[in-house]
XYZ file of N, CA, C and O in Angstrom:
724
model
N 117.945 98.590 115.275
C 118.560 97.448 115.916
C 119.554 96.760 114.988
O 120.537 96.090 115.303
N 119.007 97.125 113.552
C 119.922 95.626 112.403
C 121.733 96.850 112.385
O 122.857 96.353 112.309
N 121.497 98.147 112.463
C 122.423 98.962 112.657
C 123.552 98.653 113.599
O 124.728 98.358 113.386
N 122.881 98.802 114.667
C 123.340 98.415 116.247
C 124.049 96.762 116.002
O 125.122 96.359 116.450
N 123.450 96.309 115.487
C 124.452 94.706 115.095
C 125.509 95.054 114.566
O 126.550 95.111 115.220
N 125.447 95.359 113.259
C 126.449 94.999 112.405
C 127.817 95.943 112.955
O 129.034 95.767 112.890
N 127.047 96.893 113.456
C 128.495 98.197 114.307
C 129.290 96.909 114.731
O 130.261 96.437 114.139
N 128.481 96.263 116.271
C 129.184 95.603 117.214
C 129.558 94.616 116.362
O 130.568 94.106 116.846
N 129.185 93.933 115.057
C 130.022 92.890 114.506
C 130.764 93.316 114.056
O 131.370 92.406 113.490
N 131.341 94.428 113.831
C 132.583 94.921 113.101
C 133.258 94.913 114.177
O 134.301 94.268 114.286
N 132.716 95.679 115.182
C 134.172 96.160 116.321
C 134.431 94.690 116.759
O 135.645 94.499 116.834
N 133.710 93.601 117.071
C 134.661 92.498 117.505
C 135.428 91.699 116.549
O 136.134 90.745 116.874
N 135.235 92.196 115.171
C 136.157 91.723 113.829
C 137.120 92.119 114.317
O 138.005 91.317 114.616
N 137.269 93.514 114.566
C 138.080 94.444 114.822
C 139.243 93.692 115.681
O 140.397 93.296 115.517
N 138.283 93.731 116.659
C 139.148 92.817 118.062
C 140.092 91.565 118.064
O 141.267 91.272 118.285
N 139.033 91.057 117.734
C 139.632 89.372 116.700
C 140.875 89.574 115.676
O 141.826 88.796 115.764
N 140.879 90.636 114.680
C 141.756 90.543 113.641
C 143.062 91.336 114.853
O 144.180 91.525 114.373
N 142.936 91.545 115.618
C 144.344 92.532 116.171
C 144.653 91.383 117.483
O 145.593 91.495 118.269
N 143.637 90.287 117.501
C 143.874 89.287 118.579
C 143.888 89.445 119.890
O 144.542 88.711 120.630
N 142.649 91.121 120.586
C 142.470 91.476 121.280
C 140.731 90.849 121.619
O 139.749 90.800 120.878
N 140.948 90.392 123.211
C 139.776 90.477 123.958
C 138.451 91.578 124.592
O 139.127 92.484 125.080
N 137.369 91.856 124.765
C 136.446 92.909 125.085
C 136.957 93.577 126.161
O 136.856 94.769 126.449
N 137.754 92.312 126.963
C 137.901 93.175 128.271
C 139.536 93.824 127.847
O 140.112 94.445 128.740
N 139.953 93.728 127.045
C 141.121 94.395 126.913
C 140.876 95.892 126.161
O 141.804 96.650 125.879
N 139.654 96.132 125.928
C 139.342 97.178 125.367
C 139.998 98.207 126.198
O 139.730 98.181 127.399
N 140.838 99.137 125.749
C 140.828 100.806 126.330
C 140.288 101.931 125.060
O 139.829 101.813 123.923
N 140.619 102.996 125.933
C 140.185 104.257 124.884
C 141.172 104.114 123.626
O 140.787 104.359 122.483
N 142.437 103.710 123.920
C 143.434 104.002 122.555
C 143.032 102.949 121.712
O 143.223 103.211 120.524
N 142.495 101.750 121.953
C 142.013 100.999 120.942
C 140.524 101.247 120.341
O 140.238 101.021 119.165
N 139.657 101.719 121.269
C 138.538 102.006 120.364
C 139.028 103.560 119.495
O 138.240 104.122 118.734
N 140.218 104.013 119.727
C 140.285 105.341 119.211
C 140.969 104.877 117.368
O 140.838 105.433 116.278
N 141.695 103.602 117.826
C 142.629 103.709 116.821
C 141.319 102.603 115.713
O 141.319 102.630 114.482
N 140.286 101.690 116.623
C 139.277 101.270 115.676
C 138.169 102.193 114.592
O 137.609 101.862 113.547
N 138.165 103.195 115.210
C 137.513 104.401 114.354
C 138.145 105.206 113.034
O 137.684 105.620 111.970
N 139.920 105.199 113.915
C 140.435 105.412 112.610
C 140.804 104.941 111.293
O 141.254 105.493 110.289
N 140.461 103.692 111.613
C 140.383 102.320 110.809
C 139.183 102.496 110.040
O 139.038 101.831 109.014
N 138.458 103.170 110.350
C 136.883 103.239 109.457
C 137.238 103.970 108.458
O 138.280 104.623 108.503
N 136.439 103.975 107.414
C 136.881 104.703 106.220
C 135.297 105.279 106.227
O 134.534 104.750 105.419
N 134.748 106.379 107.135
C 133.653 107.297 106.811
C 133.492 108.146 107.516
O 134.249 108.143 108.486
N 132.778 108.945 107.458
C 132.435 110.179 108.241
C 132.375 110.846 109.267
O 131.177 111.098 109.392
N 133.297 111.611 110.661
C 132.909 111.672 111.504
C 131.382 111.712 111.990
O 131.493 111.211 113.109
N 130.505 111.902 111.880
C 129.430 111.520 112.197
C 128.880 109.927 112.005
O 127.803 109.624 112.519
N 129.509 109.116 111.392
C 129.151 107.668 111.168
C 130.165 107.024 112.058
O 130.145 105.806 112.233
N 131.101 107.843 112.660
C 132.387 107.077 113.094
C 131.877 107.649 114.903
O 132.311 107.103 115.918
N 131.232 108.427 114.899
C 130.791 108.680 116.340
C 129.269 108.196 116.877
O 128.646 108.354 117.927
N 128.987 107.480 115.514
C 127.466 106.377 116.064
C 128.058 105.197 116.342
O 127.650 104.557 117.311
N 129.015 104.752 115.622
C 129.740 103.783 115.898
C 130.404 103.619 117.724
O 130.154 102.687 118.488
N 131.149 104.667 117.974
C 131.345 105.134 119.157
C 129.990 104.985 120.293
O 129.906 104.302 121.314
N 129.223 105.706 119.798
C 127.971 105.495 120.727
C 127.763 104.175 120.868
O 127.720 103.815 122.045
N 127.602 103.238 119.972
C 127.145 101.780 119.570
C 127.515 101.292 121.010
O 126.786 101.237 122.001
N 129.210 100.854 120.834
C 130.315 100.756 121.512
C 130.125 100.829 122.894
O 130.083 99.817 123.593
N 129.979 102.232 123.434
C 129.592 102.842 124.889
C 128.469 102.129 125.403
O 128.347 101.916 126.609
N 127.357 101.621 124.257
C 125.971 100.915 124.750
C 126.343 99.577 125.016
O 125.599 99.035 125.833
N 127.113 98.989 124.651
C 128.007 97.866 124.646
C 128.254 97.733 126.249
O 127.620 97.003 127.011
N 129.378 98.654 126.598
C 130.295 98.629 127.089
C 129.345 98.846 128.710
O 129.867 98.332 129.700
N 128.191 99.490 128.868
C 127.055 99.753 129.528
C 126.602 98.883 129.954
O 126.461 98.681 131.160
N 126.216 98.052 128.927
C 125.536 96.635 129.457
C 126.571 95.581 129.883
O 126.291 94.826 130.814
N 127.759 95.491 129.248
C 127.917 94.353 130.279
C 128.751 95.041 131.988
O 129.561 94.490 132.733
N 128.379 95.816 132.036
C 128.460 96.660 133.721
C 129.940 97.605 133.409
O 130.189 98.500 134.216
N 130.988 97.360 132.120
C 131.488 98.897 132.855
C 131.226 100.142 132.891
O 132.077 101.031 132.913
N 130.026 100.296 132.899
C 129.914 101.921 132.652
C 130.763 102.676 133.441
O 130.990 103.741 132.866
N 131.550 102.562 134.913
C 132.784 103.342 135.310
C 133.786 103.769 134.035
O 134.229 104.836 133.611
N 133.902 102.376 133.660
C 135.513 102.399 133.302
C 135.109 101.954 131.822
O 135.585 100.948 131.294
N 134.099 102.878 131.145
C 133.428 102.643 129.844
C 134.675 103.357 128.998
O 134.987 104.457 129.454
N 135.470 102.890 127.792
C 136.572 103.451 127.329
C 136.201 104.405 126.527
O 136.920 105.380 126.304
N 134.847 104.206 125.916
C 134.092 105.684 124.681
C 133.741 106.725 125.812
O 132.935 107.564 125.409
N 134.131 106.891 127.111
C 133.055 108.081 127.563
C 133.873 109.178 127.322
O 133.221 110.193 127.078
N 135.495 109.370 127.303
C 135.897 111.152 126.960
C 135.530 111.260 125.427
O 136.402 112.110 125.245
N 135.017 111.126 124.269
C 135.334 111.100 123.153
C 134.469 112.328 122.832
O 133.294 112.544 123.130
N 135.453 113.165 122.067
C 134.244 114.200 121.947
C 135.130 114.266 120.064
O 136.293 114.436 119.699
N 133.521 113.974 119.165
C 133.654 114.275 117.863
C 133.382 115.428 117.062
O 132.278 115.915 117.308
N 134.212 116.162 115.960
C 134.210 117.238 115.601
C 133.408 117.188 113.819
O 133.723 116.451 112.885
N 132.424 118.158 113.863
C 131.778 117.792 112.316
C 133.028 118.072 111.375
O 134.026 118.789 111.454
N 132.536 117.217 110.490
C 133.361 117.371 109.300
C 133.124 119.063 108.800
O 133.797 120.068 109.030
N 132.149 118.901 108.202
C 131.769 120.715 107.288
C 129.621 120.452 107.847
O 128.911 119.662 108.469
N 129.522 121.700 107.086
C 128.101 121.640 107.525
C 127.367 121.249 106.459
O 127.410 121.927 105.432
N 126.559 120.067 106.537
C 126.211 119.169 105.128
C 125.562 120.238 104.598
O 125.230 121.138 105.370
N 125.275 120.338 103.262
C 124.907 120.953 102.172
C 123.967 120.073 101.400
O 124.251 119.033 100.807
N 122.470 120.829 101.537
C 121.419 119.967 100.667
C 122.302 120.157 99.030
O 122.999 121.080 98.607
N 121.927 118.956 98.466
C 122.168 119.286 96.757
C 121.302 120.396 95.954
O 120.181 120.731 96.335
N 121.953 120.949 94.766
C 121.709 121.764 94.099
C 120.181 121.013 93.232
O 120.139 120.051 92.465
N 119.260 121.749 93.647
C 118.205 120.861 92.598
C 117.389 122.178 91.451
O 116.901 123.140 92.043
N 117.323 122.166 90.489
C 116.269 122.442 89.665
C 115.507 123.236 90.014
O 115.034 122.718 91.026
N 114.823 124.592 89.821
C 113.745 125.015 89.832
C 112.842 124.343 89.774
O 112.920 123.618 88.782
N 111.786 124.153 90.467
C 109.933 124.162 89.651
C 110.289 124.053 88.371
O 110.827 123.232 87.629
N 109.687 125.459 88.321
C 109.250 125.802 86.868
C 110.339 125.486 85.663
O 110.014 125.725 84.500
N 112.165 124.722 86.102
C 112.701 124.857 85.272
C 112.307 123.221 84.824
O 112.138 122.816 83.674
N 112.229 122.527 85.935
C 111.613 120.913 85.914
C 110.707 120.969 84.567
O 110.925 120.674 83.392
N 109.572 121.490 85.288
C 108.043 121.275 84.405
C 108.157 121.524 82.971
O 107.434 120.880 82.211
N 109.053 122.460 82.472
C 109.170 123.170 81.495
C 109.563 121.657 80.776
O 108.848 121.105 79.940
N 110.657 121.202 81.213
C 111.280 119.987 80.511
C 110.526 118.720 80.586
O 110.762 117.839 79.759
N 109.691 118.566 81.453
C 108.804 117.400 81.347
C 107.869 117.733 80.070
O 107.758 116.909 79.162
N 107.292 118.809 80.047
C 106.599 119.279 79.041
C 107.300 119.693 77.925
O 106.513 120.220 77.138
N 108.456 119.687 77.504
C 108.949 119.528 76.354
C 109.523 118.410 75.710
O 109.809 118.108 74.551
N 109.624 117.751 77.131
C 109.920 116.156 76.713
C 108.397 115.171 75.576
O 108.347 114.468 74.567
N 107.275 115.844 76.764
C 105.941 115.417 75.964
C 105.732 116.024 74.683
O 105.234 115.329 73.798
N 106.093 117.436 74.411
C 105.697 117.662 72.872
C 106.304 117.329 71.989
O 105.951 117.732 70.881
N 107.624 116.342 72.121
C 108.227 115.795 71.444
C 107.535 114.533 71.057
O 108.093 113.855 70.195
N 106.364 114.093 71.575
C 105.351 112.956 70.934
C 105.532 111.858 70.480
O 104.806 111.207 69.728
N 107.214 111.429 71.238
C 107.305 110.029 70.417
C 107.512 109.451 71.468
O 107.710 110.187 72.435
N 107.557 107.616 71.750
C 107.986 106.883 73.211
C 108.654 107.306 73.478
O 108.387 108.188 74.294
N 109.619 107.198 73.232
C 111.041 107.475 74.059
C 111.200 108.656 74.765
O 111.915 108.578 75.764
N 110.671 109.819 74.472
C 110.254 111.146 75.224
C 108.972 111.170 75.833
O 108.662 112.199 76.434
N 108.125 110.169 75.785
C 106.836 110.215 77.024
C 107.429 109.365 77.724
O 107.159 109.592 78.903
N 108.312 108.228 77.582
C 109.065 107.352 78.764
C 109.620 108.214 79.612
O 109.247 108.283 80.784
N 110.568 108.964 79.114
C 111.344 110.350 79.708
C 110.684 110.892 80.455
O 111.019 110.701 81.624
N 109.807 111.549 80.296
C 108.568 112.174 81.100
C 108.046 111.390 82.078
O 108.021 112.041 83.123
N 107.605 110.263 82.228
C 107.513 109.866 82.518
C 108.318 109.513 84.182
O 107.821 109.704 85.292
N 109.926 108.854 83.787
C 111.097 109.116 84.479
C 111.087 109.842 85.168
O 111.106 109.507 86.352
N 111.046 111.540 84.731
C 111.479 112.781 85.429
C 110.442 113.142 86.280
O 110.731 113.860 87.238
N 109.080 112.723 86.091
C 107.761 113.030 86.878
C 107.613 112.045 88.174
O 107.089 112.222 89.274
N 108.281 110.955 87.598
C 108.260 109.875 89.336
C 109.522 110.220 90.252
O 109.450 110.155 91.479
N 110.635 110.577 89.601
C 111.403 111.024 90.246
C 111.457 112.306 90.845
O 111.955 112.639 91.921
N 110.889 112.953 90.014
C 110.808 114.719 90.759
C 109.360 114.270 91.367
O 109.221 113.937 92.544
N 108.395 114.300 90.495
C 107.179 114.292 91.872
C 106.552 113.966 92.916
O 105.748 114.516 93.668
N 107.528 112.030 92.775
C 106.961 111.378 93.999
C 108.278 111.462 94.499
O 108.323 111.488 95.729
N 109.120 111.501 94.045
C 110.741 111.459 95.058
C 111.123 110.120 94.854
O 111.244 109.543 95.935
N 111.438 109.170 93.558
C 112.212 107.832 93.438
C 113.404 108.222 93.037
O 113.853 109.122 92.327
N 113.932 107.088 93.831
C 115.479 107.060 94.062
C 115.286 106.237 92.367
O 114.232 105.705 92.019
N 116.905 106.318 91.249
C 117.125 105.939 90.282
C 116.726 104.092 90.361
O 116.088 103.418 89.552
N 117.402 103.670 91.683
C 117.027 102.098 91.582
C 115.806 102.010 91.715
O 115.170 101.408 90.850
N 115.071 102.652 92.960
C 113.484 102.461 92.686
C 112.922 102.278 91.469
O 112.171 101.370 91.112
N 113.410 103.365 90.748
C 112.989 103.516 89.073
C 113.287 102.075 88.157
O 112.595 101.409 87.387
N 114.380 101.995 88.553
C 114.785 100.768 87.679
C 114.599 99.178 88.103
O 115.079 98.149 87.627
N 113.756 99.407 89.130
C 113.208 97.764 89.712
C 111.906 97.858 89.391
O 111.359 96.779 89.164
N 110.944 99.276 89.265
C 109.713 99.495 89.182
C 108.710 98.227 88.011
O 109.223 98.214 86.892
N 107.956 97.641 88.085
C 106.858 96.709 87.653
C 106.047 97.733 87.369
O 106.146 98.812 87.955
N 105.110 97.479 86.383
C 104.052 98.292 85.861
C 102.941 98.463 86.779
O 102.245 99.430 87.089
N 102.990 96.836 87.239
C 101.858 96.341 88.379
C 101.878 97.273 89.787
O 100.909 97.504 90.510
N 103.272 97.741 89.963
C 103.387 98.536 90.838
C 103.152 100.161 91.167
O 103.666 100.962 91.949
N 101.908 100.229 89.967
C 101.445 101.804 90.089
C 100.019 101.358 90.189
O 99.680 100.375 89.531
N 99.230 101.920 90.874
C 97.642 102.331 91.287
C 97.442 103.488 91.081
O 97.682 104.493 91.751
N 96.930 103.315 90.002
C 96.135 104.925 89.332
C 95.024 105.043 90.858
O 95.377 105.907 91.660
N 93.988 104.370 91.163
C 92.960 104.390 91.386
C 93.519 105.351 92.485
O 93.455 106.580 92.498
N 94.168 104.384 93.542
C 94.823 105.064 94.644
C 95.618 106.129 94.721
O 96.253 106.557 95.685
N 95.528 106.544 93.573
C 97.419 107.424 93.355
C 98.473 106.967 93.782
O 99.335 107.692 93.286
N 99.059 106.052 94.529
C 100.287 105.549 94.759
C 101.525 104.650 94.051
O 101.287 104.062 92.996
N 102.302 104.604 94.416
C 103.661 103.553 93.502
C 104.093 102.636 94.295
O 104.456 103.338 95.238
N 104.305 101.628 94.581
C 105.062 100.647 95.275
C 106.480 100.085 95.011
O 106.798 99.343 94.082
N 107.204 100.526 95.903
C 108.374 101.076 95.610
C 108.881 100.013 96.557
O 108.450 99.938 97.708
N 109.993 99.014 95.973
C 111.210 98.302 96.880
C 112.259 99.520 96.923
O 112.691 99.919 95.842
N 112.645 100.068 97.984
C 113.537 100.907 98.400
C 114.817 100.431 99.034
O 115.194 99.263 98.940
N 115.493 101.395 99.702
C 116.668 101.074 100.646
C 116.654 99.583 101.221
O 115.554 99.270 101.675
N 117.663 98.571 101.301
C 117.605 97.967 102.441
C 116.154 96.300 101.544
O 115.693 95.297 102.088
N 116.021 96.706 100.485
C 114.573 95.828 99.953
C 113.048 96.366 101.198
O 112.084 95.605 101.278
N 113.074 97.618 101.988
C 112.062 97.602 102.164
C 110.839 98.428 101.008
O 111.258 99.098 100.064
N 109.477 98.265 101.246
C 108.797 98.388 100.435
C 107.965 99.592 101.095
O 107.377 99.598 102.176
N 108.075 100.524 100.216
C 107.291 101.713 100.423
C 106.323 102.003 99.902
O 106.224 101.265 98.922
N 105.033 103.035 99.985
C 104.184 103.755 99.448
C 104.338 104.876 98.955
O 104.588 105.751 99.783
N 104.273 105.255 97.685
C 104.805 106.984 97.182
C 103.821 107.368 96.723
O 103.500 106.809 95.673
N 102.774 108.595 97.313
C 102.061 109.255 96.464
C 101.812 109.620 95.336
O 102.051 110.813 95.523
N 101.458 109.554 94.073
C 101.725 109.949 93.202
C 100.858 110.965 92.018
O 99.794 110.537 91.573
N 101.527 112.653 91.444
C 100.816 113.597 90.950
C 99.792 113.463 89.571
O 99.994 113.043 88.432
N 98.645 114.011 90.234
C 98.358 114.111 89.013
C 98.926 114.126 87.496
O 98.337 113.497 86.617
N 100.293 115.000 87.185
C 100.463 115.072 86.086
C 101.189 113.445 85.660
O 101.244 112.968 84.526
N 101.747 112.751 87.074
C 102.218 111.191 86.464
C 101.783 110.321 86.369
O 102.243 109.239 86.002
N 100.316 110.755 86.835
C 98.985 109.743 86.483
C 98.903 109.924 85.160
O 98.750 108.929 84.453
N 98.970 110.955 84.693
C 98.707 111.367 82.862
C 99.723 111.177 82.109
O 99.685 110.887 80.913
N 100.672 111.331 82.777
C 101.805 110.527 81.324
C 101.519 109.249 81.699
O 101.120 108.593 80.736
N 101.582 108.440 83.050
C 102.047 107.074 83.168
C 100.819 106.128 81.887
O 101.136 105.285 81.049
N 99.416 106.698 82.198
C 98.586 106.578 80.962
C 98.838 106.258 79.708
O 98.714 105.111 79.280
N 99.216 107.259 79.009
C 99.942 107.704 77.854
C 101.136 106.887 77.423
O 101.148 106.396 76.295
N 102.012 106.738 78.156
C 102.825 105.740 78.437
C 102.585 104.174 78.390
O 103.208 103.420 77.642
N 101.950 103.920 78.967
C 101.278 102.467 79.039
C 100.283 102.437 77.532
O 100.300 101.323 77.009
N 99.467 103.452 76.809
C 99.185 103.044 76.036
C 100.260 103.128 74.384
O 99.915 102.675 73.293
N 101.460 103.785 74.680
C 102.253 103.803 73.554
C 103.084 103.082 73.836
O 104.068 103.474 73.209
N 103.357 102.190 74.433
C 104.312 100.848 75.032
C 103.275 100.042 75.144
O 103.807 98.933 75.183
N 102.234 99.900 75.215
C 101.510 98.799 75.127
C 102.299 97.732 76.254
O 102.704 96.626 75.897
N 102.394 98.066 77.168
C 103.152 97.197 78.571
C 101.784 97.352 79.636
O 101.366 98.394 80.141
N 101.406 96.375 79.746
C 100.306 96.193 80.882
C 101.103 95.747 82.200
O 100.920 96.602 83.066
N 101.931 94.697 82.656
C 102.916 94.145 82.722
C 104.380 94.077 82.910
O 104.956 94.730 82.040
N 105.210 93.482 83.792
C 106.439 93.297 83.898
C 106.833 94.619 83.992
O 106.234 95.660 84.264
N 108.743 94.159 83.515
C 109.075 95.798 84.176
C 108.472 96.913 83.475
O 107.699 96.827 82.521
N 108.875 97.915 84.006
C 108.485 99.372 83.849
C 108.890 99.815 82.404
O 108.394 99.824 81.278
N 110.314 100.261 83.170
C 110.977 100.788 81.757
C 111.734 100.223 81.045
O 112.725 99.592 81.413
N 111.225 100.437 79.555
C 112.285 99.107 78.822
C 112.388 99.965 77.802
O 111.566 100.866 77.636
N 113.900 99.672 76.645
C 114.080 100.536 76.194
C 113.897 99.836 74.676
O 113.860 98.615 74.524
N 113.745 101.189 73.147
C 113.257 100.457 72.359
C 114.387 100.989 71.182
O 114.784 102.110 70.864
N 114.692 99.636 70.711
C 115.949 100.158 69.696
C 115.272 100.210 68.495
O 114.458 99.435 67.994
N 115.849 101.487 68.033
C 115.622 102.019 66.358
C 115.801 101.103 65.279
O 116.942 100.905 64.862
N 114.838 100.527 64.779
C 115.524 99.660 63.441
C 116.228 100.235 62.285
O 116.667 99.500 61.401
């Protein structure tokens, strides 16, 4: 729904800044408002949809100006290139036999991010308070400030441990960094 707002508050920015009314809407203006967007055909044809739901409710669905629009994909998205397994683990575990903080912090890092799946900001808003060994989980402010639950592996139960006792951080944020004297 908070989506569905902000679309329709743009398109009547839209309207407003060109000093056009709803009912003056045609197809060449919602065509030329899309091209005005600076994103993705697929973000520029939810937008479109938005629009049509708009245009639905207040009764023209006849003479709805989004109904010929037909959108073409950009390319065919491509998951990102990620890491082996085994090339991951290898480096978490060489990060640990390196035995000093700053490489069990590391480990640490690479084990919440690869094992439970945190986004870098997750990581970097994370509170100490916000891990439950007991439960296995992480409490995670995510996207948007909502607050999630992330499972979390055995092996980041065992560094996060390890971690907490060579930082001696019960407390406050997560990761903090420690300069060399």
């Amino acid at each position: 729904f908070a989506r569905k707002s902000w679309q329709i508050k743009y398109f009547f920015q839209y309207l407003s800044e060109n000093k056009l009314n709803y009912r003056q809407v045609t197809k060449a203006v919602v065509e030329r408002y899309l091209h005005s967007l600076d994103c993705s055909n697929l973000v520029k044809e939810q937008h479109c949809v938005v629009i049509g739901q708009f245009f639905d409710f207040i009764g023209k669905k006849k003479n709805n100006p989004t109904k010929e629009f037909v959108f073409l994909r950009n390319h065919k998205l491509k998951l990102p290139d990620v890491l082996p397994q085994k090339t991951i683990i290898q480096r978490i575990q060489s990060c640990l036999a390196l035995n000093t903080e700053i490489s069990v912090r590391n480990a640490l890092i690479a084990e919440l991010a690869y094992g439970s799946g945190l986004r870098l900001a997750e990581l970097h808003k994370l509170n100490v308070d916000d891990i439950n060994t007991e439960k296995r989980v992480v409490h995670v402010l995510g996207k948007g400030n909502k607050e999630r639950v992330v499972p979390l592996t055995s092996s980041s139960i065992t560094v996060f441990l390890e971690y907490l006792q060579r930082w001696r951080r019960f407390s406050g944020p997560f990761f903090i960094s420690k300069i060399s004297e």
